[in-house]
Coordinates of C-alpha atoms (C1' of nucleotides) in Angstrom, one line a residue:
Chain K
X28 CA -18.1 -0.2 148.4
X29 CA -16.3 -2.5 150.7
X30 CA -15.7 -6.0 149.2
X31 CA -18.0 -8.8 150.4
X32 CA -16.7 -12.2 151.5
X33 CA -18.4 -15.0 149.6
X34 CA -17.9 -18.7 150.3
X35 CA -19.1 -20.8 147.3
X36 CA -19.6 -24.4 148.4
X37 CA -20.5 -26.9 145.7
X38 CA -21.9 -30.4 146.1
X39 CA -19.3 -33.2 146.4
X40 CA -19.7 -35.4 143.4
X41 CA -19.8 -39.1 144.1
X42 CA -16.7 -40.7 142.6
X43 CA -18.3 -43.7 141.0
X44 CA -19.1 -42.5 137.4
X45 CA -18.0 -39.5 135.3
X46 CA -20.1 -36.3 135.5
X47 CA -23.0 -35.7 133.2
X48 CA -24.6 -32.5 132.0
X49 CA -27.4 -32.7 134.5
X50 CA -25.0 -32.5 137.5
X51 CA -23.2 -29.6 135.8
X52 CA -26.4 -27.7 135.4
X53 CA -27.6 -28.6 138.9
X54 CA -24.6 -27.3 140.8
X55 CA -21.2 -26.7 139.1
X56 CA -22.3 -24.3 136.4
X57 CA -24.5 -22.1 138.6
X58 CA -21.7 -22.0 141.3
X59 CA -19.1 -21.1 138.7
X60 CA -21.3 -18.3 137.2
X61 CA -21.9 -16.9 140.7
X62 CA -18.3 -17.1 141.7
X63 CA -17.0 -15.5 138.5
X64 CA -19.5 -12.6 138.9
X65 CA -18.4 -12.0 142.5
X66 CA -14.8 -12.0 141.5
X67 CA -15.5 -9.5 138.8
X68 CA -17.2 -7.3 141.4
X69 CA -14.0 -7.4 143.3
X70 CA -15.4 -9.5 146.1
X71 CA -13.4 -12.0 148.1
X72 CA -14.4 -15.4 146.8
X73 CA -13.5 -18.9 147.8
X74 CA -15.0 -21.7 145.8
X75 CA -14.4 -25.3 147.0
X76 CA -15.6 -28.8 146.6
X77 CA -14.0 -32.2 146.0
X78 CA -14.7 -35.8 145.2
X79 CA -16.7 -37.9 147.6
X80 CA -14.4 -40.9 147.8
X81 CA -16.3 -43.0 150.3
X82 CA -19.6 -44.9 150.5
X83 CA -21.0 -48.3 149.7
X84 CA -21.7 -47.8 145.9
X85 CA -18.0 -47.2 145.3
X86 CA -17.0 -50.5 147.0
X87 CA -19.8 -52.3 145.2
X88 CA -18.6 -50.9 141.9
X89 CA -15.0 -51.9 142.7
X90 CA -16.0 -55.4 143.3
X91 CA -18.0 -55.5 140.0
X92 CA -14.9 -54.4 138.2
X93 CA -12.5 -56.6 140.1
X94 CA -10.6 -53.6 141.4
X95 CA -10.2 -51.6 144.6
X96 CA -12.4 -48.7 145.9
X97 CA -9.2 -46.6 145.8
X98 CA -8.8 -47.3 142.1
X99 CA -12.4 -46.5 141.3
X100 CA -12.1 -43.3 143.3
X101 CA -8.8 -42.2 141.7
X102 CA -10.1 -42.8 138.2
X103 CA -13.2 -40.8 138.6
X104 CA -11.5 -38.1 140.7
X105 CA -9.1 -37.6 137.8
X106 CA -12.0 -37.4 135.4
X107 CA -13.8 -34.7 137.5
X108 CA -10.7 -32.6 137.7
X109 CA -10.3 -32.9 133.9
X110 CA -13.9 -32.0 133.3
X111 CA -13.9 -29.0 135.5
X112 CA -10.6 -27.7 134.0
X113 CA -11.9 -28.1 130.4
X114 CA -15.4 -26.8 131.1
X115 CA -14.1 -23.8 132.9
X116 CA -15.5 -24.5 136.4
X117 CA -13.3 -22.1 138.4
X118 CA -12.7 -23.9 141.7
X119 CA -10.2 -22.3 144.0
X120 CA -9.7 -25.9 145.2
X121 CA -11.2 -29.1 144.1
X122 CA -9.9 -31.8 146.5
X123 CA -11.4 -35.0 147.9
X124 CA -12.5 -36.7 151.1
X125 CA -9.6 -39.1 150.7
X126 CA -7.0 -36.6 152.1
X127 CA -5.3 -36.9 155.5
X128 CA -6.4 -33.3 156.2
X129 CA -10.1 -34.2 155.6
X130 CA -9.9 -37.2 157.9
X131 CA -8.3 -35.1 160.6
X132 CA -10.9 -32.3 160.3
X133 CA -13.8 -34.8 160.2
X134 CA -12.5 -36.8 163.2
X135 CA -11.9 -33.5 165.1
X136 CA -15.5 -32.5 164.5
X137 CA -16.8 -35.9 165.4
X138 CA -14.8 -35.9 168.7
X139 CA -15.9 -32.4 169.6
X140 CA -19.6 -33.3 169.1
X141 CA -19.2 -36.3 171.3
X142 CA -17.7 -34.1 174.0
X143 CA -20.5 -31.6 173.7
X144 CA -23.1 -34.4 174.0
X145 CA -24.5 -34.2 170.5
X146 CA -23.3 -37.6 169.6
X147 CA -24.1 -40.8 171.6
X148 CA -23.8 -44.5 171.1
X149 CA -26.6 -47.1 170.8
X150 CA -27.1 -50.6 169.6
X151 CA -28.7 -51.2 166.2
X152 CA -30.0 -54.4 164.6
X153 CA -29.0 -54.5 160.9
X154 CA -29.0 -57.1 158.2
X155 CA -25.7 -58.7 157.6
X156 CA -24.6 -60.4 154.4
X157 CA -22.3 -63.2 155.6
X158 CA -21.2 -64.1 152.0
X159 CA -19.6 -60.7 151.3
X160 CA -19.0 -60.0 155.0
X161 CA -20.9 -56.7 155.0
X162 CA -23.8 -55.0 156.8
X163 CA -26.4 -54.0 154.2
X164 CA -28.0 -50.6 153.7
X165 CA -31.8 -50.9 153.3
X166 CA -31.6 -50.3 149.6
X167 CA -29.4 -53.3 149.2
X168 CA -31.9 -55.7 150.5
X169 CA -34.8 -57.1 148.4
X170 CA -37.6 -59.4 149.3
X171 CA -41.3 -59.8 149.6
X172 CA -43.3 -56.8 150.8
X173 CA -45.1 -57.6 154.1
X174 CA -48.0 -55.3 153.1
X175 CA -48.8 -56.3 149.6
X176 CA -46.8 -59.5 148.9
X177 CA -44.9 -58.0 146.0
X178 CA -41.7 -59.8 145.4
X179 CA -39.1 -57.2 144.6
X180 CA -39.6 -54.7 147.4
X181 CA -36.5 -52.9 148.6
X182 CA -35.5 -52.7 152.2
X183 CA -36.6 -49.0 152.4
X184 CA -39.7 -49.0 150.3
X185 CA -42.0 -51.2 148.2
X186 CA -42.3 -49.8 144.7
X187 CA -45.5 -51.8 144.2
X188 CA -47.7 -50.4 147.0
X189 CA -45.5 -47.5 148.1
X190 CA -45.2 -48.5 151.7
X191 CA -42.2 -47.3 153.6
X192 CA -40.5 -50.3 155.0
X193 CA -37.9 -51.4 157.5
X194 CA -35.4 -53.9 156.0
X195 CA -36.0 -56.2 158.9
X196 CA -39.7 -56.5 158.0
X197 CA -39.1 -58.0 154.5
X198 CA -40.1 -61.6 153.9
X199 CA -37.6 -63.9 152.3
X200 CA -35.0 -61.2 152.3
X201 CA -32.0 -61.5 149.9
X202 CA -28.9 -59.4 149.5
X203 CA -28.5 -57.4 146.3
X204 CA -24.8 -57.8 146.7
X205 CA -24.6 -61.6 146.7
X206 CA -28.2 -63.1 146.7
X207 CA -27.4 -64.5 150.1
X208 CA -30.1 -64.5 152.8
X209 CA -29.0 -61.7 155.1
X210 CA -29.2 -62.3 158.9
X211 CA -29.9 -59.7 161.6
X212 CA -26.9 -58.8 163.7
X213 CA -26.5 -56.3 166.5
X214 CA -23.9 -53.6 166.2
X215 CA -23.1 -50.5 168.3
X216 CA -23.1 -47.2 166.5
X217 CA -22.8 -43.5 167.1
X218 CA -25.9 -41.4 166.6
X219 CA -26.2 -37.6 165.9
X220 CA -28.7 -36.1 168.2
X221 CA -30.6 -34.3 165.4
X222 CA -33.9 -34.2 167.3
X223 CA -32.3 -31.9 169.9
X224 CA -31.7 -29.3 167.1
X225 CA -35.2 -29.4 165.6
X226 CA -36.5 -26.2 167.2
X227 CA -33.3 -24.3 166.8
X228 CA -33.2 -25.2 163.1
X229 CA -36.9 -24.3 162.6
X230 CA -36.4 -20.9 164.1
X231 CA -33.4 -20.4 161.8
X232 CA -35.0 -21.7 158.6
X233 CA -38.1 -19.6 159.2
X234 CA -35.9 -16.5 159.2
X235 CA -34.4 -17.5 155.8
X236 CA -37.0 -15.8 153.7
X237 CA -34.6 -15.2 150.8
X238 CA -34.3 -19.0 150.2
X239 CA -36.1 -20.5 147.2
X240 CA -39.6 -21.6 148.2
X241 CA -38.9 -25.2 147.2
X242 CA -35.9 -25.4 149.5
X243 CA -37.4 -23.5 152.4
X244 CA -40.9 -25.1 152.4
X245 CA -39.4 -28.6 151.9
X246 CA -37.1 -28.0 154.9
X247 CA -39.8 -26.6 157.1
X248 CA -41.8 -29.7 156.2
X249 CA -39.0 -32.0 157.5
X250 CA -38.8 -29.9 160.7
X251 CA -42.5 -30.0 161.2
X252 CA -42.5 -33.8 161.1
X253 CA -39.5 -33.7 163.4
X254 CA -35.9 -34.8 162.8
X255 CA -34.9 -38.2 164.0
X256 CA -31.4 -39.0 165.4
X257 CA -29.3 -40.6 162.8
X258 CA -26.6 -43.2 162.9
X259 CA -23.4 -41.7 161.7
X260 CA -21.1 -44.7 161.7
X261 CA -21.1 -47.8 159.7
X262 CA -19.5 -51.3 159.8
X263 CA -17.3 -50.8 156.8
X264 CA -13.6 -50.7 156.0
X265 CA -13.7 -48.0 153.4
X266 CA -14.0 -44.5 154.8
X267 CA -12.8 -42.2 157.6
X268 CA -12.1 -44.3 160.8
X269 CA -14.1 -43.6 163.9
X270 CA -11.6 -41.9 166.3
X271 CA -12.7 -43.8 169.4
X272 CA -11.0 -46.8 171.0
X273 CA -13.1 -50.0 170.5
X274 CA -14.5 -48.8 167.2
X275 CA -11.5 -49.6 165.0
X276 CA -13.6 -51.6 162.6
X277 CA -16.1 -48.9 161.9
X278 CA -16.1 -45.8 159.7
X279 CA -17.8 -42.4 159.9
X280 CA -20.7 -42.5 157.5
X281 CA -20.3 -40.6 154.3
X282 CA -23.1 -38.1 154.6
X283 CA -21.8 -36.9 158.0
X284 CA -18.3 -36.9 156.8
X285 CA -18.7 -35.5 153.3
X286 CA -20.4 -32.2 154.3
X287 CA -17.5 -31.5 156.6
X288 CA -15.5 -31.4 153.3
X289 CA -16.6 -27.8 152.8
X290 CA -14.6 -26.9 155.9
X291 CA -11.7 -29.2 155.4
X292 CA -11.3 -28.1 151.8
X293 CA -11.3 -24.4 152.9
X294 CA -8.5 -25.3 155.4
X295 CA -6.6 -27.1 152.8
X296 CA -6.9 -24.2 150.4
X297 CA -5.6 -21.8 153.1
X298 CA -2.7 -24.2 153.8
X299 CA -1.7 -24.4 150.1
X300 CA -2.1 -20.6 149.7
X301 CA 0.6 -20.2 152.4
X302 CA -1.7 -18.6 154.9
X303 CA -3.1 -21.4 157.1
X304 CA -5.5 -19.1 158.9
X305 CA -7.1 -17.6 155.7
X306 CA -10.1 -19.9 155.9
X307 CA -11.3 -18.2 159.0
X308 CA -12.4 -15.1 157.0
X309 CA -14.9 -17.2 155.2
X310 CA -16.1 -19.3 158.1
X311 CA -16.0 -17.1 161.1
X312 CA -16.5 -13.5 160.0
X313 CA -20.1 -12.6 160.8
X314 CA -20.7 -10.8 157.5
X315 CA -19.2 -13.5 155.3
X316 CA -21.8 -15.4 153.3
X317 CA -21.8 -19.0 152.5
X318 CA -23.8 -20.3 149.4
X319 CA -24.2 -24.1 149.0
X320 CA -24.9 -25.1 145.4
X321 CA -26.4 -28.5 144.7
X322 CA -29.2 -30.6 143.2
X323 CA -32.5 -30.9 145.0
X324 CA -31.7 -34.4 146.3
X325 CA -29.1 -32.9 148.6
X326 CA -31.3 -30.3 150.3
X327 CA -31.9 -32.1 153.6
X328 CA -28.2 -32.5 154.2
X329 CA -27.5 -28.9 153.7
X330 CA -30.5 -27.3 155.4
X331 CA -30.8 -29.6 158.4
X332 CA -27.9 -32.0 159.1
X333 CA -25.0 -29.8 158.2
X334 CA -26.5 -26.7 160.0
X335 CA -27.1 -29.0 163.0
X336 CA -23.5 -30.1 163.0
X337 CA -22.3 -26.5 162.7
X338 CA -24.6 -25.4 165.6
X339 CA -23.3 -28.2 167.7
X340 CA -19.7 -27.4 166.9
X341 CA -20.1 -23.7 167.3
X342 CA -18.3 -20.7 166.1
X343 CA -18.7 -21.3 162.3
X344 CA -21.1 -19.6 160.0
X345 CA -24.4 -21.3 159.0
X346 CA -25.3 -21.4 155.3
X347 CA -26.6 -18.1 154.0
X348 CA -28.4 -19.7 151.1
X349 CA -28.9 -23.1 149.6
X350 CA -29.8 -22.4 146.0
X351 CA -30.6 -26.0 145.1
X352 CA -31.7 -26.7 141.5
X353 CA -34.3 -29.1 140.3
X354 CA -33.2 -31.7 137.7
X355 CA -32.3 -31.5 134.1
X356 CA -33.9 -34.4 132.2
X357 CA -32.6 -35.8 129.0
X358 CA -35.2 -35.8 126.2
X359 CA -37.9 -36.1 128.7
X360 CA -36.4 -38.8 131.0
X361 CA -34.4 -38.6 134.2
X362 CA -30.6 -39.0 133.6
X363 CA -29.4 -42.5 134.4
X364 CA -25.9 -44.0 134.5
X365 CA -27.1 -47.6 134.2
X366 CA -29.2 -46.9 131.1
X367 CA -26.5 -44.6 129.7
X368 CA -29.1 -41.9 129.5
X369 CA -27.0 -38.7 129.9
X370 CA -24.7 -36.3 128.2
X371 CA -21.4 -37.5 129.7
X372 CA -19.1 -34.5 130.1
X373 CA -15.8 -36.2 129.0
X374 CA -17.5 -37.3 125.8
X375 CA -19.1 -33.9 125.2
X376 CA -15.8 -32.1 125.7
X377 CA -14.0 -34.4 123.3
X378 CA -16.5 -33.6 120.5
X379 CA -17.8 -30.0 121.1
X380 CA -17.1 -26.5 122.2
X381 CA -17.5 -25.5 125.9
X382 CA -19.6 -22.3 125.6
X383 CA -22.6 -23.6 123.6
X384 CA -23.3 -26.1 126.4
X385 CA -22.7 -23.5 129.2
X386 CA -25.1 -21.3 127.4
X387 CA -27.7 -23.9 126.8
X388 CA -27.6 -25.1 130.5
X389 CA -27.6 -21.6 131.9
X390 CA -30.6 -20.7 129.7
X391 CA -32.7 -23.6 130.8
X392 CA -31.3 -23.8 134.4
X393 CA -33.8 -25.7 136.5
X394 CA -34.2 -23.0 139.2
X395 CA -37.9 -23.4 139.8
X396 CA -38.8 -26.7 138.1
X397 CA -37.3 -29.6 136.2
X398 CA -35.9 -28.6 132.8
X399 CA -35.4 -30.8 129.7
X400 CA -32.3 -31.0 127.6
X401 CA -32.7 -32.0 124.0
X402 CA -30.0 -31.8 121.3
X403 CA -32.5 -30.1 119.0
X404 CA -32.8 -27.3 121.5
X405 CA -29.1 -27.2 122.0
X406 CA -28.5 -26.7 118.2
X407 CA -31.3 -24.1 118.0
X408 CA -30.0 -22.1 120.9
X409 CA -26.5 -22.2 119.5
X410 CA -27.6 -21.2 116.0
X411 CA -30.4 -18.7 116.8
X412 CA -29.1 -17.1 119.9
X413 CA -25.3 -17.5 120.3
X414 CA -24.4 -17.3 116.6
X415 CA -27.2 -15.1 115.3
X416 CA -27.8 -12.6 118.1
X417 CA -24.5 -12.2 119.9
X418 CA -21.8 -13.7 117.6
X419 CA -23.3 -11.9 114.6
X420 CA -23.5 -8.6 116.4
X421 CA -19.8 -8.7 117.0
X422 CA -19.0 -9.9 113.6
X423 CA -21.1 -7.3 111.6
X424 CA -19.8 -4.4 113.7
X425 CA -16.1 -5.4 113.5
X426 CA -16.0 -6.3 109.8
X427 CA -17.7 -3.0 108.9
X428 CA -15.3 -1.0 111.1
X429 CA -12.3 -2.8 109.7
X430 CA -13.4 -2.2 106.1
X431 CA -14.2 1.5 106.4
X432 CA -12.1 2.7 109.3
X433 CA -8.7 1.2 108.7
X434 CA -9.1 -1.5 111.4
X435 CA -9.2 1.1 114.2
X436 CA -11.9 2.2 116.5
X437 CA -13.4 5.3 114.8
X438 CA -13.2 8.7 116.5
X439 CA -16.7 10.3 116.9
X440 CA -17.0 14.0 116.2
X441 CA -19.2 16.3 118.2
X442 CA -21.9 15.3 120.6
X443 CA -23.2 11.7 120.5
X444 CA -26.6 11.0 119.0
X445 CA -29.4 10.5 121.5
X446 CA -29.9 7.0 120.3
X447 CA -26.3 6.2 121.0
X448 CA -26.4 7.7 124.5
X449 CA -29.6 5.6 125.2
X450 CA -27.9 2.5 123.9
X451 CA -25.0 2.8 126.2
X452 CA -27.3 3.7 129.1
X453 CA -29.1 0.4 128.4
X454 CA -25.8 -1.5 128.7
X455 CA -25.0 0.2 132.0
X456 CA -28.4 -0.5 133.3
X457 CA -28.0 -4.2 132.4
X458 CA -24.9 -4.4 134.7
X459 CA -27.1 -3.3 137.6
X460 CA -30.0 -5.5 136.7
X461 CA -28.0 -8.7 135.8
X462 CA -25.9 -8.2 139.0
X463 CA -29.1 -8.0 141.0
X464 CA -30.3 -11.2 139.4
X465 CA -27.0 -13.1 140.0
X466 CA -26.8 -12.0 143.6
X467 CA -30.3 -13.5 144.1
X468 CA -29.1 -16.6 142.2
X469 CA -31.5 -16.0 139.4
X470 CA -29.1 -16.9 136.7
X471 CA -31.5 -17.5 133.8
X472 CA -32.9 -14.0 134.4
X473 CA -29.4 -12.5 134.4
X474 CA -28.5 -14.2 131.1
X475 CA -31.8 -13.0 129.6
X476 CA -30.9 -9.5 130.7
X477 CA -27.6 -9.6 128.8
X478 CA -29.1 -11.1 125.7
X479 CA -31.9 -8.5 125.6
X480 CA -29.1 -6.0 125.3
X481 CA -27.5 -7.8 122.4
X482 CA -30.9 -7.8 120.7
X483 CA -31.3 -4.1 121.4
X484 CA -27.9 -3.5 119.9
X485 CA -28.9 -5.3 116.7
X486 CA -32.0 -3.0 116.5
X487 CA -29.8 0.0 117.2
X488 CA -27.5 -0.9 114.3
X489 CA -30.5 -1.4 111.9
X490 CA -31.9 2.0 112.8
X491 CA -28.6 3.7 112.4
X492 CA -27.6 1.7 109.3
X493 CA -23.9 2.6 109.4
X494 CA -23.3 0.6 106.1
X495 CA -25.4 3.3 104.4
X496 CA -24.3 6.2 106.4
X497 CA -20.6 5.5 105.6
X498 CA -21.3 6.6 102.0
X499 CA -23.1 9.9 102.9
X500 CA -22.2 10.9 106.4
X501 CA -19.0 9.4 107.6
X502 CA -19.1 11.0 111.0
X503 CA -22.5 9.5 111.6
X504 CA -21.2 6.0 110.8
X505 CA -18.1 6.6 112.9
X506 CA -20.1 7.5 115.9
X507 CA -22.4 4.5 115.5
X508 CA -19.6 2.0 115.2
X509 CA -17.6 3.5 118.1
X510 CA -20.8 3.2 120.2
X511 CA -21.4 -0.4 119.0
X512 CA -17.9 -1.4 119.9
X513 CA -18.4 0.0 123.4
X514 CA -21.6 -2.1 123.6
X515 CA -19.7 -5.2 122.6
X516 CA -17.1 -4.5 125.2
X517 CA -19.9 -4.2 127.8
X518 CA -21.5 -7.4 126.6
X519 CA -18.3 -9.3 126.8
X520 CA -18.1 -8.4 130.5
X521 CA -21.8 -9.0 131.1
X522 CA -21.7 -12.4 129.5
X523 CA -18.3 -13.4 130.8
X524 CA -19.6 -15.3 134.0
X525 CA -21.6 -17.4 131.7
X526 CA -19.3 -17.7 128.6
X527 CA -15.8 -17.2 129.8
X528 CA -14.0 -18.6 126.8
X529 CA -15.8 -16.8 124.0
X530 CA -16.0 -13.5 126.0
X531 CA -12.3 -13.6 126.3
X532 CA -12.1 -13.8 122.5
X533 CA -14.6 -11.0 122.1
X534 CA -12.5 -8.9 124.5
X535 CA -9.5 -9.4 122.2
X536 CA -11.6 -8.6 119.1
X537 CA -12.4 -5.1 120.5
X538 CA -8.7 -4.5 120.9
X539 CA -8.3 -5.1 124.7
X540 CA -5.0 -6.6 125.8
X541 CA -5.5 -7.0 129.5
X542 CA -7.6 -9.5 131.5
X543 CA -11.3 -9.0 131.0
X544 CA -12.0 -9.1 134.7
X545 CA -9.7 -6.1 135.3
X546 CA -12.5 -4.0 133.9
X547 CA -14.7 -5.1 136.8
X548 CA -18.4 -5.4 136.6
X549 CA -18.8 -2.3 134.4
X550 CA -18.7 -1.4 130.8
X551 CA -15.3 -0.4 129.5
X552 CA -15.0 2.4 127.1
X553 CA -12.9 1.4 124.1
X554 CA -10.7 4.4 123.2
X555 CA -10.8 5.9 119.7
X556 CA -7.9 4.8 117.6
X557 CA -7.5 1.4 119.3
X558 CA -6.3 -1.1 116.6
X559 CA -8.7 -4.0 115.9
X560 CA -7.5 -7.4 114.9
X561 CA -8.8 -9.4 112.0
X562 CA -12.4 -10.5 113.2
X563 CA -13.2 -14.1 113.4
X564 CA -16.6 -15.5 114.3
X565 CA -17.1 -16.2 118.0
X566 CA -19.3 -19.3 117.4
X567 CA -19.7 -22.0 114.8
X568 CA -23.1 -22.7 113.3
X569 CA -24.1 -26.3 113.9
X570 CA -25.8 -28.6 111.4
X571 CA -29.0 -30.4 112.2
X572 CA -27.3 -33.7 111.6
X573 CA -25.7 -33.3 115.0
X574 CA -29.0 -33.9 116.6
X575 CA -29.4 -37.3 115.1
X576 CA -25.8 -38.3 115.8
X577 CA -26.0 -37.3 119.4
X578 CA -29.4 -38.8 120.1
X579 CA -28.3 -42.1 118.7
X580 CA -25.8 -42.3 121.5
X581 CA -28.4 -42.0 124.2
X582 CA -29.3 -45.3 125.7
X583 CA -26.6 -47.3 123.9
X584 CA -24.4 -49.4 126.0
X585 CA -20.9 -48.0 125.8
Chain D
rG16 C1' -50.0 -42.7 151.5
rG17 C1' -47.4 -38.0 153.4
rC18 C1' -44.6 -33.6 152.0
rA19 C1' -42.5 -30.2 148.3
rG20 C1' -42.2 -28.2 143.4
rG21 C1' -44.6 -27.8 138.7
rG22 C1' -49.1 -28.0 135.1
rU23 C1' -49.8 -20.6 130.9
rA24 C1' -49.5 -20.1 122.7
rG25 C1' -47.1 -25.9 118.4
rC26 C1' -42.1 -26.0 121.6
rU27 C1' -39.1 -23.9 125.9
rC28 C1' -40.7 -20.8 129.7
rA29 C1' -41.8 -15.5 132.4
rG30 C1' -45.8 -13.5 134.8
rU31 C1' -48.6 -13.8 143.0
rG32 C1' -55.7 -9.2 142.3
rG33 C1' -56.9 -4.9 137.6
rU34 C1' -58.0 -5.3 129.6
rA35 C1' -53.1 -12.6 128.8
rG36 C1' -46.5 -12.1 127.8
rA37 C1' -41.2 -13.4 125.7
rG38 C1' -38.0 -16.4 122.7
rC39 C1' -38.3 -20.2 119.0
rA40 C1' -41.4 -22.4 115.3
rG41 C1' -45.5 -20.7 111.3
rG42 C1' -47.2 -16.4 107.9
rG43 C1' -46.0 -11.4 105.6
rG44 C1' -42.6 -7.2 104.6
rA45 C1' -38.6 -3.6 104.1
rC46 C1' -33.2 -3.8 104.1
rU47 C1' -28.3 -5.8 102.8
rC48 C1' -23.0 -4.5 107.1
rA49 C1' -22.9 -9.7 108.9
rU50 C1' -21.9 -17.1 109.8
rA51 C1' -28.8 -16.4 104.1
rA52 C1' -27.3 -13.7 110.2
rG53 C1' -30.0 -9.0 111.8
rC54 C1' -34.7 -5.7 111.7
rC55 C1' -40.3 -4.7 111.3
rC56 C1' -45.4 -6.6 111.2
rU57 C1' -48.4 -10.9 112.1
rU58 C1' -51.3 -16.0 113.1
rG59 C1' -51.8 -18.5 117.6
rG60 C1' -54.0 -19.5 124.4
rU61 C1' -61.9 -21.2 127.8
rC62 C1' -53.6 -19.7 131.9
rG63 C1' -54.8 -28.7 134.1
rG64 C1' -60.4 -29.4 135.8
rC65 C1' -64.6 -28.1 138.9
rG66 C1' -66.4 -24.9 142.7
rG67 C1' -65.8 -20.5 146.0
rU68 C1' -64.1 -15.3 147.7
rU69 C1' -64.0 -10.5 145.1
rC70 C1' -66.4 -4.9 141.5
rA71 C1' -62.2 -7.7 139.4
rA72 C1' -58.6 -14.3 139.7
rA73 C1' -53.3 -17.3 135.7
rU74 C1' -52.6 -14.8 140.6
rC75 C1' -56.4 -15.9 146.9
rC76 C1' -59.4 -20.4 149.1
rG77 C1' -61.4 -25.7 148.7
rC78 C1' -61.7 -30.3 146.1
rC79 C1' -59.9 -33.3 142.1
rC80 C1' -56.5 -34.9 137.9
rC81 C1' -51.5 -35.2 135.8
rC82 C1' -45.8 -34.7 135.9
rU83 C1' -41.2 -34.5 139.0
rG84 C1' -38.6 -35.2 143.4
rC85 C1' -38.2 -36.5 148.5
rU86 C1' -40.0 -39.8 152.2
rA87 C1' -34.8 -39.9 156.5
rC88 C1' -29.4 -46.6 156.5
rC89 C1' -28.0 -44.6 148.3
rA90 C1' -25.7 -40.1 148.9

RNA sequence: GGCAGGGUAGCUCAGUGGUAGAGCAGGGGACUCAUAAGCCCUUGGUCGGCGGUUCAAAUCCGCCCCCUGCUACCA
């Protein structure tokens, strides 16, 4: 089979707070599992993302802290890089939108879209906060709702009556940044002619029948209503400068500029790899596929705006799939930075192992609906599933083999038992089935497929009872244990996209010295006579007191 | 309000026309290699509500209720 070319694009985290487990489950973990699988298959994979350095919330946060946007960005970017490294998110490049390269690529795209007539200028009346000297996004204006009189409506919407508002309509408006009364000012901005792409997008999306229903239907809904042209520049000083004379004080707006990061990061990767043209294989080859992993809040940007930009620019591949996840809630409530309602990744990684969380998040991955994270469920899944089903399988087989067969893989005599042949066939079938699930980005199902094999292997062992057979029929026990070791080697590969660290250890425990991925996406046969090291448990059983300790951290001000 | 997704066993969820499923929790049992793990059996559900189509509906249609998200200048 000829290798496929797979571009794995992952949402650009906003560099104003550290990452929490919900973001990991929404985009980074599924992307990583998907990329690791395709690499094991021998496919050509490029997985990129980076920190989104720009945008008003970063400047607001910098002011609140008495520091600079640059400092806020740098601190959180360093935190992201550290989290991904420790959590095993295997980016080929994790960069940022603060690079010279990114600014150049974004400006080039901006310029080319102007030349092609897809971007035009128009005047806009916006609210301006004279006290902080800044134009205000609608969300940063509060006031009295003109519909219901509620005092506390935001510039975009009234939470009391649900009306969609225009910030200019608010009575007694006040700036959330300074409490000043904002004043309307006229400013000239660039607009992306999204409306012109509406029908082209609709035809395209209708053909994407492999997309998740939530993503496709939602997008078709947007297109049915009709896209509006959007302003893509802002009166800010933090961001990528508008590359047009007379607009020196303005910046390209983040959502237009950040999605271009997928392309600029691919180019940066190619440059660093010493082959500056290497990105083209992922972006220009007709059979290359691009997958965009992210949370549901980012769907419109990846199914309408970014494709429209690509259509306008020309010559680059549109997304093949946008497997957006729903949200992971924390003990029933939406994750929130301000209320400290989240599992913060740097904290988690300081206190716990990586794979139990990767397992938990993959097992409840919110592929079709929101999923809930509780520490009780985390402990249960660790103890009942990782430790008891998979870890114990490895441990019982290896301790038994070590004790009775001189710490080497036993040599079976004669033809294998039908039950053993069936067991190995089950493992082989699981590679096909799990692979099919992963390629369809149904990762929960793929993990279940692998775990069903571990359960089956425990059943197989109980039926064959090698601990009894070893006293009466040594050849029978030898054959069973040799088979079980092959099953473990297979499971180590099957589970490795999900649990890279512990699968690496399992691989060593069955006497393998090479890299686990060199076996590819197949079961490796472990040769008779292979020496086995002293077995050590793959996972640690957790105490229930952990639940209380961790839950007490939720909602506390840190 | 509009749009989208979801509402199935105590919990977490699978199941898109043909006699309701899995894991965990609860109950019982045989075993003993293993981190008292694993294995077998079992209790448990008017599939959100009402109506309709059909020989047959968790599944298709209509209305309603509840949860989540989006609603375009937060990204």
